Coordinates of C-alpha atoms in Angstrom, one line a residue:
Chain A
M1 CA 57.5 -45.2 -21.2
K2 CA 59.3 -42.0 -22.1
E3 CA 57.0 -41.5 -25.1
A4 CA 53.9 -41.9 -23.0
K5 CA 55.2 -39.4 -20.5
N6 CA 55.5 -36.7 -23.2
S7 CA 52.2 -37.3 -24.9
L8 CA 49.9 -34.3 -24.8
W9 CA 47.3 -36.2 -22.8
V10 CA 49.8 -37.1 -20.1
R11 CA 51.1 -33.5 -20.0
L12 CA 47.5 -32.2 -19.5
T13 CA 46.5 -34.7 -16.9
W14 CA 49.7 -35.5 -15.0
A15 CA 48.5 -33.3 -12.1
F16 CA 45.6 -35.8 -11.4
N17 CA 47.9 -38.7 -10.9
P18 CA 51.3 -37.4 -9.7
L19 CA 53.8 -40.2 -9.1
T20 CA 55.8 -38.3 -6.4
L21 CA 55.0 -35.8 -3.7
K22 CA 57.2 -33.3 -5.5
D23 CA 55.2 -33.7 -8.6
A24 CA 52.0 -33.1 -6.6
Y25 CA 53.3 -29.8 -5.1
K26 CA 54.6 -28.7 -8.5
A27 CA 51.2 -29.1 -10.0
R28 CA 49.6 -26.2 -8.1
V29 CA 52.5 -23.9 -9.0
K30 CA 52.6 -24.8 -12.7
N31 CA 48.9 -25.1 -13.4
F32 CA 46.7 -22.0 -13.5
W33 CA 43.5 -24.0 -12.7
L34 CA 45.1 -25.6 -9.7
H35 CA 46.8 -22.6 -8.2
W36 CA 44.0 -21.7 -5.8
F37 CA 44.4 -25.0 -4.0
P38 CA 46.6 -24.8 -0.8
P39 CA 49.7 -27.0 -0.8
R40 CA 48.3 -29.4 1.8
I41 CA 44.7 -29.7 3.0
M42 CA 43.1 -31.1 6.2
K43 CA 41.8 -34.6 5.8
C44 CA 38.5 -33.6 7.4
S45 CA 38.2 -30.8 4.8
V46 CA 38.1 -33.2 1.9
S47 CA 36.1 -35.8 3.8
W48 CA 32.9 -36.8 2.0
S49 CA 30.8 -37.3 5.1
Y50 CA 31.8 -34.1 7.0
S51 CA 30.6 -31.5 4.5
F52 CA 29.0 -33.6 1.8
W53 CA 30.7 -31.0 -0.5
L54 CA 27.5 -29.0 -0.5
G55 CA 29.3 -25.7 -1.0
T56 CA 31.1 -27.0 -4.0
I57 CA 27.8 -28.4 -5.4
S58 CA 26.1 -25.0 -5.0
G59 CA 29.1 -23.4 -6.7
V60 CA 29.0 -25.8 -9.6
L61 CA 25.3 -25.3 -10.0
F62 CA 25.8 -21.6 -10.0
F63 CA 28.4 -22.0 -12.8
I64 CA 26.0 -24.1 -14.8
T65 CA 23.3 -21.4 -14.6
L66 CA 25.9 -18.8 -15.6
V67 CA 26.9 -20.7 -18.8
T68 CA 23.4 -21.7 -19.8
G69 CA 22.1 -18.2 -18.9
I70 CA 24.5 -16.5 -21.2
I71 CA 23.4 -18.8 -24.1
L72 CA 19.7 -18.0 -23.3
M73 CA 20.5 -14.3 -23.4
F74 CA 21.4 -14.6 -27.1
I75 CA 17.9 -15.7 -27.8
Y76 CA 15.7 -14.0 -25.2
I77 CA 14.1 -10.6 -25.8
P78 CA 12.9 -8.8 -22.6
S79 CA 9.8 -7.2 -24.1
V80 CA 6.2 -7.9 -23.2
E81 CA 5.3 -8.5 -26.8
R82 CA 8.1 -10.8 -27.6
A83 CA 9.5 -12.4 -24.4
Y84 CA 6.9 -15.3 -24.4
W85 CA 7.5 -16.1 -28.0
T86 CA 11.2 -16.2 -27.7
I87 CA 10.7 -18.8 -25.0
E88 CA 8.5 -20.7 -27.3
D89 CA 11.3 -20.5 -29.9
L90 CA 13.7 -21.9 -27.4
E91 CA 11.3 -24.8 -26.9
F92 CA 10.4 -25.6 -30.5
V93 CA 12.6 -23.7 -32.9
V94 CA 16.2 -23.3 -31.6
S95 CA 18.3 -26.4 -31.9
F96 CA 19.0 -27.7 -28.3
G97 CA 17.2 -24.5 -27.0
W98 CA 15.3 -26.7 -24.6
V99 CA 18.5 -28.2 -23.2
F100 CA 19.7 -24.8 -22.2
R101 CA 16.4 -23.6 -20.9
Y102 CA 15.7 -26.8 -18.8
S103 CA 19.3 -27.0 -17.6
H104 CA 19.2 -23.4 -16.5
R105 CA 15.9 -23.9 -14.7
W106 CA 16.9 -27.2 -13.0
A107 CA 20.3 -25.9 -12.0
G108 CA 18.7 -22.8 -10.6
H109 CA 16.1 -24.8 -8.6
L110 CA 18.7 -27.3 -7.4
M111 CA 20.9 -24.4 -6.4
V112 CA 18.2 -23.2 -4.0
V113 CA 18.1 -26.7 -2.5
A114 CA 21.9 -27.1 -2.4
V115 CA 22.4 -23.7 -0.8
F116 CA 19.8 -24.4 1.8
L117 CA 21.3 -27.8 2.6
H118 CA 24.8 -26.2 2.8
M119 CA 23.4 -23.8 5.4
M120 CA 21.9 -26.7 7.4
R121 CA 25.2 -28.5 7.3
V122 CA 27.2 -25.5 8.6
F123 CA 24.6 -25.0 11.3
Y124 CA 24.5 -28.6 12.5
T125 CA 28.3 -28.8 12.6
G126 CA 28.7 -25.4 14.3
A127 CA 31.1 -24.5 11.6
Y128 CA 30.5 -20.7 12.0
K129 CA 32.2 -21.0 15.4
E130 CA 35.8 -20.1 16.0
T131 CA 38.4 -22.7 16.5
A132 CA 41.0 -22.2 19.3
Q133 CA 44.1 -22.6 17.2
T134 CA 43.7 -20.3 14.3
E135 CA 42.9 -16.7 14.2
S136 CA 39.7 -16.9 12.2
Y137 CA 36.5 -14.9 11.7
R138 CA 34.2 -17.6 10.6
Y139 CA 31.0 -15.6 11.6
V140 CA 31.9 -13.3 8.7
N141 CA 31.6 -16.1 6.3
W142 CA 28.3 -17.3 7.9
I143 CA 26.8 -13.8 7.4
V144 CA 28.1 -13.7 3.8
G145 CA 26.5 -17.1 3.4
V146 CA 23.1 -15.9 4.6
I147 CA 23.3 -13.0 2.1
L148 CA 24.2 -15.5 -0.6
L149 CA 21.1 -17.6 0.4
L150 CA 18.9 -14.5 0.0
G151 CA 20.7 -13.7 -3.2
T152 CA 20.0 -17.2 -4.5
L153 CA 16.3 -16.8 -3.7
F154 CA 16.2 -13.4 -5.3
L155 CA 18.0 -14.6 -8.4
A156 CA 15.5 -17.5 -8.7
F157 CA 12.6 -15.1 -8.2
T158 CA 13.7 -12.5 -10.8
G159 CA 14.3 -15.3 -13.3
Y160 CA 10.7 -16.6 -12.6
L161 CA 9.1 -13.5 -14.3
L162 CA 11.1 -13.7 -17.5
P163 CA 9.1 -16.3 -19.5
W164 CA 6.1 -13.8 -19.2
D165 CA 3.6 -16.6 -19.0
Q166 CA 0.6 -16.9 -16.6
L167 CA 2.7 -18.8 -14.1
A168 CA 5.4 -16.1 -14.1
M169 CA 2.9 -13.2 -14.1
W170 CA 0.9 -14.3 -11.1
A171 CA 3.7 -15.8 -9.0
V172 CA 5.5 -12.4 -9.3
T173 CA 2.3 -10.4 -8.7
V174 CA 1.7 -12.2 -5.5
A175 CA 5.3 -12.1 -4.3
S176 CA 5.8 -8.4 -5.1
A177 CA 2.5 -7.5 -3.5
I178 CA 3.9 -9.2 -0.3
G179 CA 6.7 -6.7 -0.2
K180 CA 4.3 -3.8 -0.9
T181 CA 2.5 -4.5 2.4
T182 CA 5.6 -3.5 4.5
P183 CA 4.9 -0.3 6.4
V184 CA 6.7 2.9 5.4
V185 CA 9.1 1.5 2.9
G186 CA 6.9 -1.1 1.1
E187 CA 5.3 1.2 -1.5
G188 CA 8.6 2.8 -2.4
A189 CA 10.4 -0.5 -2.7
Y190 CA 7.6 -1.9 -4.8
S191 CA 7.6 1.0 -7.3
L192 CA 11.4 0.8 -7.3
L193 CA 11.4 -2.9 -8.2
V194 CA 8.4 -2.9 -10.5
G195 CA 8.8 0.5 -12.0
G196 CA 5.2 1.4 -11.9
T197 CA 1.9 0.5 -10.2
L198 CA 1.4 -2.8 -12.1
I199 CA 3.5 -5.7 -13.5
D200 CA 4.2 -4.5 -17.1
Q201 CA 7.1 -3.7 -19.4
P202 CA 9.1 -1.6 -16.7
A203 CA 8.9 -4.6 -14.3
L204 CA 10.1 -7.0 -17.0
I205 CA 13.2 -5.0 -17.9
R206 CA 14.0 -4.3 -14.3
F207 CA 13.8 -8.0 -13.4
Y208 CA 15.8 -8.9 -16.5
T209 CA 18.6 -6.5 -15.6
L210 CA 18.6 -7.7 -12.0
H211 CA 18.6 -11.3 -13.1
C212 CA 21.2 -11.1 -15.8
I213 CA 23.6 -8.4 -14.5
A214 CA 23.2 -6.9 -11.1
L215 CA 22.5 -10.0 -9.0
P216 CA 25.0 -12.3 -10.8
V217 CA 27.8 -9.7 -10.4
L218 CA 26.9 -9.4 -6.7
A219 CA 26.8 -13.2 -6.3
I220 CA 30.1 -13.8 -8.1
T221 CA 31.8 -11.1 -5.9
L222 CA 30.4 -12.6 -2.7
V223 CA 31.2 -16.2 -3.7
A224 CA 34.8 -15.1 -4.4
Y225 CA 35.0 -13.5 -1.0
H226 CA 33.3 -16.5 0.6
L227 CA 35.9 -18.8 -0.8
W228 CA 38.8 -16.5 0.0
R229 CA 37.6 -16.3 3.6
V230 CA 37.5 -20.1 3.8
R231 CA 41.2 -20.1 2.9
K232 CA 42.0 -17.2 5.3
D233 CA 40.1 -19.0 8.2
G234 CA 42.3 -22.1 7.7
G235 CA 40.1 -24.3 5.6
L236 CA 36.8 -25.8 6.8
A237 CA 36.1 -25.4 10.5
C238 CA 37.6 -28.8 11.5
V239 CA 41.1 -27.8 12.5
A240 CA 42.3 -30.2 15.1
N241 CA 45.5 -29.6 17.1
L242 CA 47.7 -29.0 14.2
T243 CA 51.4 -29.1 15.1
Q244 CA 54.6 -29.7 13.3
E245 CA 54.7 -33.3 14.4
N246 CA 51.2 -34.4 13.4
R247 CA 51.0 -32.2 10.3
E248 CA 51.9 -35.0 7.9
E249 CA 49.4 -37.3 9.5
L250 CA 46.4 -34.9 9.5
T251 CA 46.8 -33.4 6.1
V252 CA 47.1 -34.6 2.5
P253 CA 48.4 -32.9 -0.6
A254 CA 45.5 -30.8 -2.0
V255 CA 46.6 -31.8 -5.5
P256 CA 45.5 -34.4 -6.4
I257 CA 43.3 -35.5 -3.5
A258 CA 41.1 -32.4 -3.2
S259 CA 41.3 -31.4 -6.9
R260 CA 40.2 -34.9 -8.1
R261 CA 37.3 -34.9 -5.7
F262 CA 36.4 -31.4 -6.9
F263 CA 36.2 -32.5 -10.5
L264 CA 34.2 -35.6 -9.5
V265 CA 31.7 -33.5 -7.6
A266 CA 31.4 -31.1 -10.6
L267 CA 30.9 -34.0 -13.0
V268 CA 28.2 -35.7 -10.9
T269 CA 26.4 -32.4 -10.3
W270 CA 26.4 -31.8 -14.1
I271 CA 25.1 -35.3 -14.8
V272 CA 22.2 -34.8 -12.3
V273 CA 21.2 -31.5 -14.0
L274 CA 21.3 -33.2 -17.4
I275 CA 19.2 -36.1 -16.2
A276 CA 16.7 -33.7 -14.7
T277 CA 16.8 -31.8 -18.1
L278 CA 16.0 -35.0 -20.0
L279 CA 13.3 -36.3 -17.7
F280 CA 11.4 -33.2 -16.7
R281 CA 10.1 -30.4 -18.9
A282 CA 10.2 -26.8 -17.7
P283 CA 6.6 -25.6 -17.5
L284 CA 5.3 -22.9 -19.8
L285 CA 1.6 -21.8 -19.6
E286 CA -0.3 -19.5 -21.9
P287 CA 1.0 -15.9 -22.3
A288 CA 0.7 -13.5 -19.4
D289 CA -2.7 -11.9 -18.9
T290 CA -3.4 -9.4 -16.1
S291 CA -7.1 -9.7 -16.4
W292 CA -7.3 -13.4 -15.6
T293 CA -5.7 -15.2 -12.6
P294 CA -5.2 -18.9 -12.9
N295 CA -7.0 -20.8 -10.1
P296 CA -5.1 -21.5 -7.8
A297 CA -2.2 -19.0 -8.4
K298 CA 0.8 -20.4 -6.6
A299 CA 4.1 -18.6 -5.9
P300 CA 7.4 -20.2 -6.9
W301 CA 7.8 -23.3 -4.7
Y302 CA 10.6 -21.8 -2.6
F303 CA 8.2 -19.0 -1.7
L304 CA 5.2 -21.3 -1.1
W305 CA 5.9 -21.4 2.6
L306 CA 5.4 -17.6 2.6
Q307 CA 2.2 -17.9 0.6
E308 CA 1.0 -20.5 3.1
L309 CA 2.0 -18.2 6.0
I310 CA 0.2 -15.2 4.6
T311 CA -3.0 -17.2 4.2
F312 CA -3.6 -17.4 7.9
T313 CA -1.7 -14.5 9.4
T314 CA -4.0 -11.6 8.6
I315 CA -4.6 -10.2 12.1
R316 CA -7.8 -8.5 13.1
L317 CA -8.1 -6.4 16.2
G318 CA -11.5 -4.9 16.2
D319 CA -11.6 -2.5 13.2
Y320 CA -7.9 -2.5 12.8
T321 CA -6.4 -5.1 10.3
I322 CA -2.9 -6.0 9.6
N323 CA -2.5 -7.5 6.1
G324 CA -1.2 -11.1 6.3
G325 CA 1.2 -10.2 3.5
F326 CA 3.1 -8.2 6.0
V327 CA 3.0 -10.5 9.0
G328 CA 3.6 -13.8 7.1
G329 CA 5.4 -12.4 4.1
V330 CA 7.8 -9.8 5.5
F331 CA 7.8 -9.9 9.3
I332 CA 8.2 -13.6 10.1
P333 CA 10.7 -14.4 7.4
G334 CA 12.5 -11.1 8.2
V335 CA 12.9 -12.1 11.9
L336 CA 14.0 -15.6 10.8
F337 CA 16.7 -14.4 8.5
L338 CA 17.9 -11.8 11.0
A339 CA 18.1 -14.5 13.7
L340 CA 20.0 -16.7 11.3
A341 CA 22.5 -13.9 10.5
V342 CA 23.2 -13.1 14.1
W343 CA 23.1 -16.7 15.4
P344 CA 26.9 -17.0 15.8
F345 CA 26.7 -14.2 18.4
I346 CA 23.8 -15.9 20.3
D347 CA 25.4 -19.4 20.2
K348 CA 27.5 -19.7 23.4
S349 CA 28.4 -23.3 23.1
P350 CA 32.0 -24.3 23.9
G351 CA 34.8 -24.5 21.4
V352 CA 34.8 -28.3 21.4
A353 CA 31.4 -28.2 19.7
T354 CA 32.9 -26.7 16.6
S355 CA 33.0 -29.0 13.5
K356 CA 31.1 -31.8 15.3
W357 CA 27.9 -33.0 13.8
F358 CA 25.1 -32.6 16.4
H359 CA 27.3 -31.9 19.4
S360 CA 25.5 -32.5 22.6
S361 CA 26.1 -29.0 24.0
R362 CA 24.2 -27.6 21.0
L363 CA 21.2 -29.9 21.4
W364 CA 18.5 -27.2 22.0
Q365 CA 19.5 -24.9 19.2
N366 CA 19.7 -27.9 16.9
I367 CA 16.2 -28.9 17.9
I368 CA 14.9 -25.3 17.3
F369 CA 16.7 -25.0 14.0
T370 CA 15.4 -28.4 12.9
I371 CA 11.8 -27.5 13.8
I372 CA 12.0 -24.3 11.8
C373 CA 13.6 -26.0 8.8
L374 CA 11.0 -28.8 8.9
S375 CA 8.1 -26.3 9.2
V376 CA 9.3 -24.5 6.1
I377 CA 9.7 -27.8 4.2
F378 CA 6.3 -29.0 5.5
L379 CA 4.5 -25.7 4.5
I380 CA 6.1 -25.9 1.0
A381 CA 5.0 -29.5 0.5
F382 CA 1.5 -28.8 2.0
S383 CA 1.0 -25.8 -0.2
Y384 CA 2.4 -27.5 -3.3
Y385 CA 0.3 -30.7 -3.1
C386 CA -2.8 -29.9 -1.0
R387 CA -3.9 -26.4 -2.2
G388 CA -6.5 -26.5 -4.9
P389 CA -8.9 -24.0 -6.5
Y390 CA -9.7 -21.0 -4.4
W391 CA -6.8 -22.0 -2.2
E392 CA -8.8 -24.6 -0.5
V393 CA -7.3 -27.8 1.1
Y394 CA -7.7 -31.0 -0.8
L395 CA -6.0 -34.4 -0.6
P396 CA -3.3 -34.5 -3.2
W397 CA -4.9 -37.3 -5.2
N398 CA -8.4 -35.8 -5.5
R399 CA -7.5 -32.2 -6.0
P400 CA -9.9 -31.0 -8.7
E401 CA -8.4 -29.3 -11.7
I402 CA -10.2 -26.1 -12.8
P403 CA -9.9 -26.0 -16.6
G404 CA -7.9 -23.1 -18.0
R405 CA -9.6 -20.3 -19.9
F406 CA -9.2 -21.9 -23.3
Chain B
M1 CA 42.4 23.3 14.8
L2 CA 45.4 23.0 12.6
R3 CA 44.8 24.1 9.0
R4 CA 46.0 20.7 7.9
N5 CA 43.6 18.8 10.1
F6 CA 40.7 21.1 9.1
L7 CA 41.4 20.4 5.4
W8 CA 41.7 16.7 6.0
L9 CA 38.3 16.7 7.8
A10 CA 36.7 18.8 5.1
S11 CA 37.9 16.5 2.4
K12 CA 36.5 13.5 4.2
I13 CA 33.1 15.1 4.5
A14 CA 33.3 16.0 0.8
I15 CA 34.1 12.5 -0.2
V16 CA 31.1 11.1 1.9
F17 CA 28.7 13.6 0.3
A18 CA 30.1 12.9 -3.2
V19 CA 29.5 9.2 -2.8
I20 CA 26.1 9.5 -1.2
G21 CA 25.0 12.3 -3.5
T22 CA 26.2 11.4 -7.0
G23 CA 26.5 7.7 -6.4
F24 CA 23.8 6.4 -4.2
Y25 CA 21.1 9.0 -4.3
S26 CA 21.2 9.6 -8.0
L27 CA 21.2 5.8 -8.7
V28 CA 18.2 5.2 -6.6
R29 CA 16.4 8.3 -7.7
A30 CA 16.9 7.4 -11.4
L31 CA 15.1 4.1 -10.8
V32 CA 12.1 5.7 -9.2
P33 CA 9.6 6.1 -12.1
D34 CA 8.6 9.7 -12.8
L35 CA 6.3 8.8 -15.7
F36 CA 3.9 5.9 -15.9
Y37 CA 3.2 4.4 -19.3
E38 CA 0.0 3.0 -17.9
P39 CA -3.7 3.4 -18.8
S40 CA -5.2 6.7 -17.5
P41 CA -7.3 6.4 -14.3
L42 CA -10.1 8.2 -16.1
S43 CA -11.6 6.2 -18.9
S44 CA -14.8 5.1 -20.6
V45 CA -16.3 1.7 -20.1
G46 CA -18.9 2.1 -22.8
P47 CA -22.5 3.2 -23.1
P48 CA -24.9 2.1 -20.2
E49 CA -27.2 0.1 -22.6
K50 CA -24.3 -2.3 -23.2
F51 CA -24.5 -3.6 -19.7
P52 CA -26.9 -6.4 -18.8
E53 CA -28.5 -6.7 -15.4
G54 CA -25.9 -8.0 -12.9
V55 CA -22.1 -8.0 -13.2
T56 CA -19.9 -7.4 -16.2
F57 CA -16.2 -7.8 -16.0
I58 CA -14.1 -5.2 -17.9
Q59 CA -11.0 -7.2 -18.7
D60 CA -8.4 -4.6 -19.7
R61 CA -9.3 -2.3 -16.7
R62 CA -9.7 -5.1 -14.2
L63 CA -13.0 -3.9 -12.8
F64 CA -16.6 -5.0 -12.5
V65 CA -19.6 -2.9 -13.7
V66 CA -22.6 -3.7 -11.6
R67 CA -26.1 -2.9 -12.9
E68 CA -29.1 -3.2 -10.7
G69 CA -32.1 -1.8 -12.7
N70 CA -31.0 1.7 -13.5
D71 CA -28.4 1.9 -10.7
F72 CA -24.8 1.6 -11.8
S73 CA -21.6 1.1 -9.7
I74 CA -18.1 0.0 -10.4
I75 CA -16.1 -2.3 -8.2
S76 CA -12.4 -3.0 -8.4
A77 CA -11.5 -6.6 -9.4
I78 CA -8.1 -6.4 -7.7
C79 CA -8.0 -8.4 -4.5
Q80 CA -7.1 -6.2 -1.6
H81 CA -4.9 -8.9 -0.2
L82 CA -2.1 -9.3 -2.7
G83 CA -3.4 -8.0 -6.0
C84 CA -4.7 -11.1 -7.9
T85 CA -7.8 -10.6 -10.1
V86 CA -10.9 -11.8 -8.2
N87 CA -13.5 -14.0 -10.0
Y88 CA -17.2 -13.3 -10.2
V89 CA -19.0 -16.3 -8.8
P90 CA -22.8 -16.5 -9.5
L91 CA -24.5 -18.4 -6.7
A92 CA -26.6 -21.4 -7.4
K93 CA -29.2 -20.3 -4.8
T94 CA -29.8 -17.0 -3.2
K95 CA -28.4 -16.6 0.3
E96 CA -29.2 -13.9 2.8
V97 CA -26.3 -12.2 4.5
K98 CA -26.0 -9.4 7.0
I99 CA -23.8 -6.6 5.7
K100 CA -23.3 -3.6 8.0
G101 CA -26.5 -4.4 9.9
K102 CA -28.6 -4.8 6.8
I103 CA -29.9 -8.0 5.4
V104 CA -29.0 -8.4 1.8
K105 CA -30.0 -11.1 -0.7
E106 CA -27.0 -12.3 -2.5
I107 CA -27.1 -13.7 -6.0
W108 CA -23.3 -13.5 -6.6
E109 CA -20.1 -13.0 -4.8
F110 CA -16.4 -12.5 -5.6
A111 CA -13.7 -15.0 -4.8
C112 CA -9.9 -14.7 -5.1
P113 CA -8.1 -17.7 -6.6
C114 CA -4.8 -16.9 -4.9
H115 CA -5.5 -17.2 -1.2
G116 CA -9.2 -17.8 -1.0
S117 CA -10.4 -14.4 0.0
K118 CA -14.2 -13.9 -0.4
Y119 CA -16.2 -10.8 -0.9
Y120 CA -20.0 -10.2 -0.8
S121 CA -21.8 -8.8 -3.8
E122 CA -21.0 -5.2 -2.9
G123 CA -17.4 -5.8 -2.1
T124 CA -17.3 -6.4 1.7
N125 CA -14.7 -9.0 2.6
Y126 CA -16.0 -11.9 4.7
A127 CA -13.6 -14.8 4.4
G128 CA -10.0 -15.4 3.8
P129 CA -7.0 -13.1 4.4
A130 CA -8.3 -10.0 2.6
P131 CA -7.8 -7.0 5.0
K132 CA -10.4 -4.7 3.5
P133 CA -13.3 -4.5 1.1
L134 CA -13.0 -4.2 -2.7
P135 CA -13.2 -0.4 -3.4
H136 CA -15.9 1.2 -5.4
F137 CA -14.7 3.7 -8.0
E138 CA -16.3 7.0 -9.0
I139 CA -18.6 6.6 -11.9
A140 CA -20.2 9.3 -14.0
R141 CA -22.0 9.7 -17.4
S142 CA -20.2 11.7 -20.0
A143 CA -22.3 14.7 -21.1
L144 CA -20.5 14.5 -24.5
T145 CA -20.8 10.9 -25.5
G146 CA -23.3 9.5 -23.0
E147 CA -20.9 6.8 -22.1
L148 CA -20.1 5.7 -18.5
M149 CA -16.8 7.1 -17.3
V150 CA -14.8 5.6 -14.4
N151 CA -12.1 7.2 -12.3
T152 CA -10.0 4.5 -10.7
A153 CA -8.0 7.2 -8.8
K154 CA -11.1 8.1 -6.8
I155 CA -12.6 5.7 -4.3
V156 CA -16.2 6.3 -3.3
K157 CA -18.5 4.9 -0.6
S158 CA -19.9 1.4 -1.4
E159 CA -23.5 2.7 -1.0
Q160 CA -23.1 5.2 -3.8
R161 CA -24.8 4.5 -7.1
L162 CA -25.2 6.3 -10.4
K163 CA -28.9 6.5 -11.1
L164 CA -29.9 6.8 -14.8

């Protein structure tokens, strides 16, 4: 028994299965990787069914994109002549290149989904609201979260251009032209982002730098602050009447309960990404060509709801026309995101609604929020499956395929 | 005002200007392109004999050269909605449409694959989200080489034609 206790394996893993409470507390003091866990954690904070651990899942997916992204950076060359061919190399020449490319892509796409679901969870549980007992500023974390959602979308978008194939070229042409239609600042922002009047080498290097350095640094900083704030606000927004008497009953030692669950969530997330990698290829069309637009040209799926909106939001008042790109592509999403960011100040529901799934006092705002979320999801699905050549509507099973140029 | 307070205020203002000026402004300004490594707006599309009757697509400049007898015009191929390249669509049978009060016989039109905008043969938008017509560019014949020259920086009226 004594020998087993001293074996390297036991020494490395003792924190996951401490035999005494003292051992459990000691773990977070002695182990660097565990030191950011609190000594004890609310039972509801580690509950599976309260948070579904969506924040952790988003974080793990982000970590996977960082690691795979760094590996891709060793191979990829951000030049219009060579970018496409280095992606081909990753696909056909580099050993396991496809694993890293596909994992990076699927982790990125799943991150968009996970971050969106995380936001929905926080909204439905009213977790941006203050709890009576602790001095907390949870609305700050909500706003940081909204910025991180935008950051995730922008990271995904800037990554979309890098393969420099027809899919990338036209998705980015459409999406950046949407920004260009903003009055006053649109033209300036467009030339700042694209570095010219058309999508060419300056655009590629700008997107590359944003995707690989500027946005990840911003995201890492904000994620760190986001997590630190969770600790400062007293854990997840589910603090009951915590007193000296019921403390033992409502909390558990964070190590090993929370740490074990964290590693389990990380492992399952990684497995899901690997399965997606093995089952689904990442698309790569022919090299980018400005003179020929594929028919239909679709934006990345997480922007398809915007592409659908701009299709029917061009407003004509006599001779005066407002480009749908502005109404559906900038104004409507702008208002939605602004409303999202300031919602904690609009939401006047009582404190008891905090941390309760679908609390009755928040019925109406939950209904409005659900309608908006479902509309976005519906528009994405409709656009993805039903839009065919020349952006006309077809049933998904008899959508004609227009042959490519070759 | 005490000298101490004045100096403190002055240094605060100096810090703000230093951050905005050297930090923020120069950063943004450096990213605004001052020089475009892009094709010149003025270029040749080739000798007029090269173009058959109807529409010819010039791939690398993203524009259409339209020849009707000896009348030439050049229409942009960039959709006015969100910048996709529009397709030239020959019509199976002639259709008569009314453009700006005039009845015109159409044998082709332009259609955008991205969001379904449609344009008449001379560029007027009639369907889909496009907010304005495809622009016509200035076209001239070079006295030196006899080739057709286009200036994509200069938009002309859609009725204008180069007669040769």
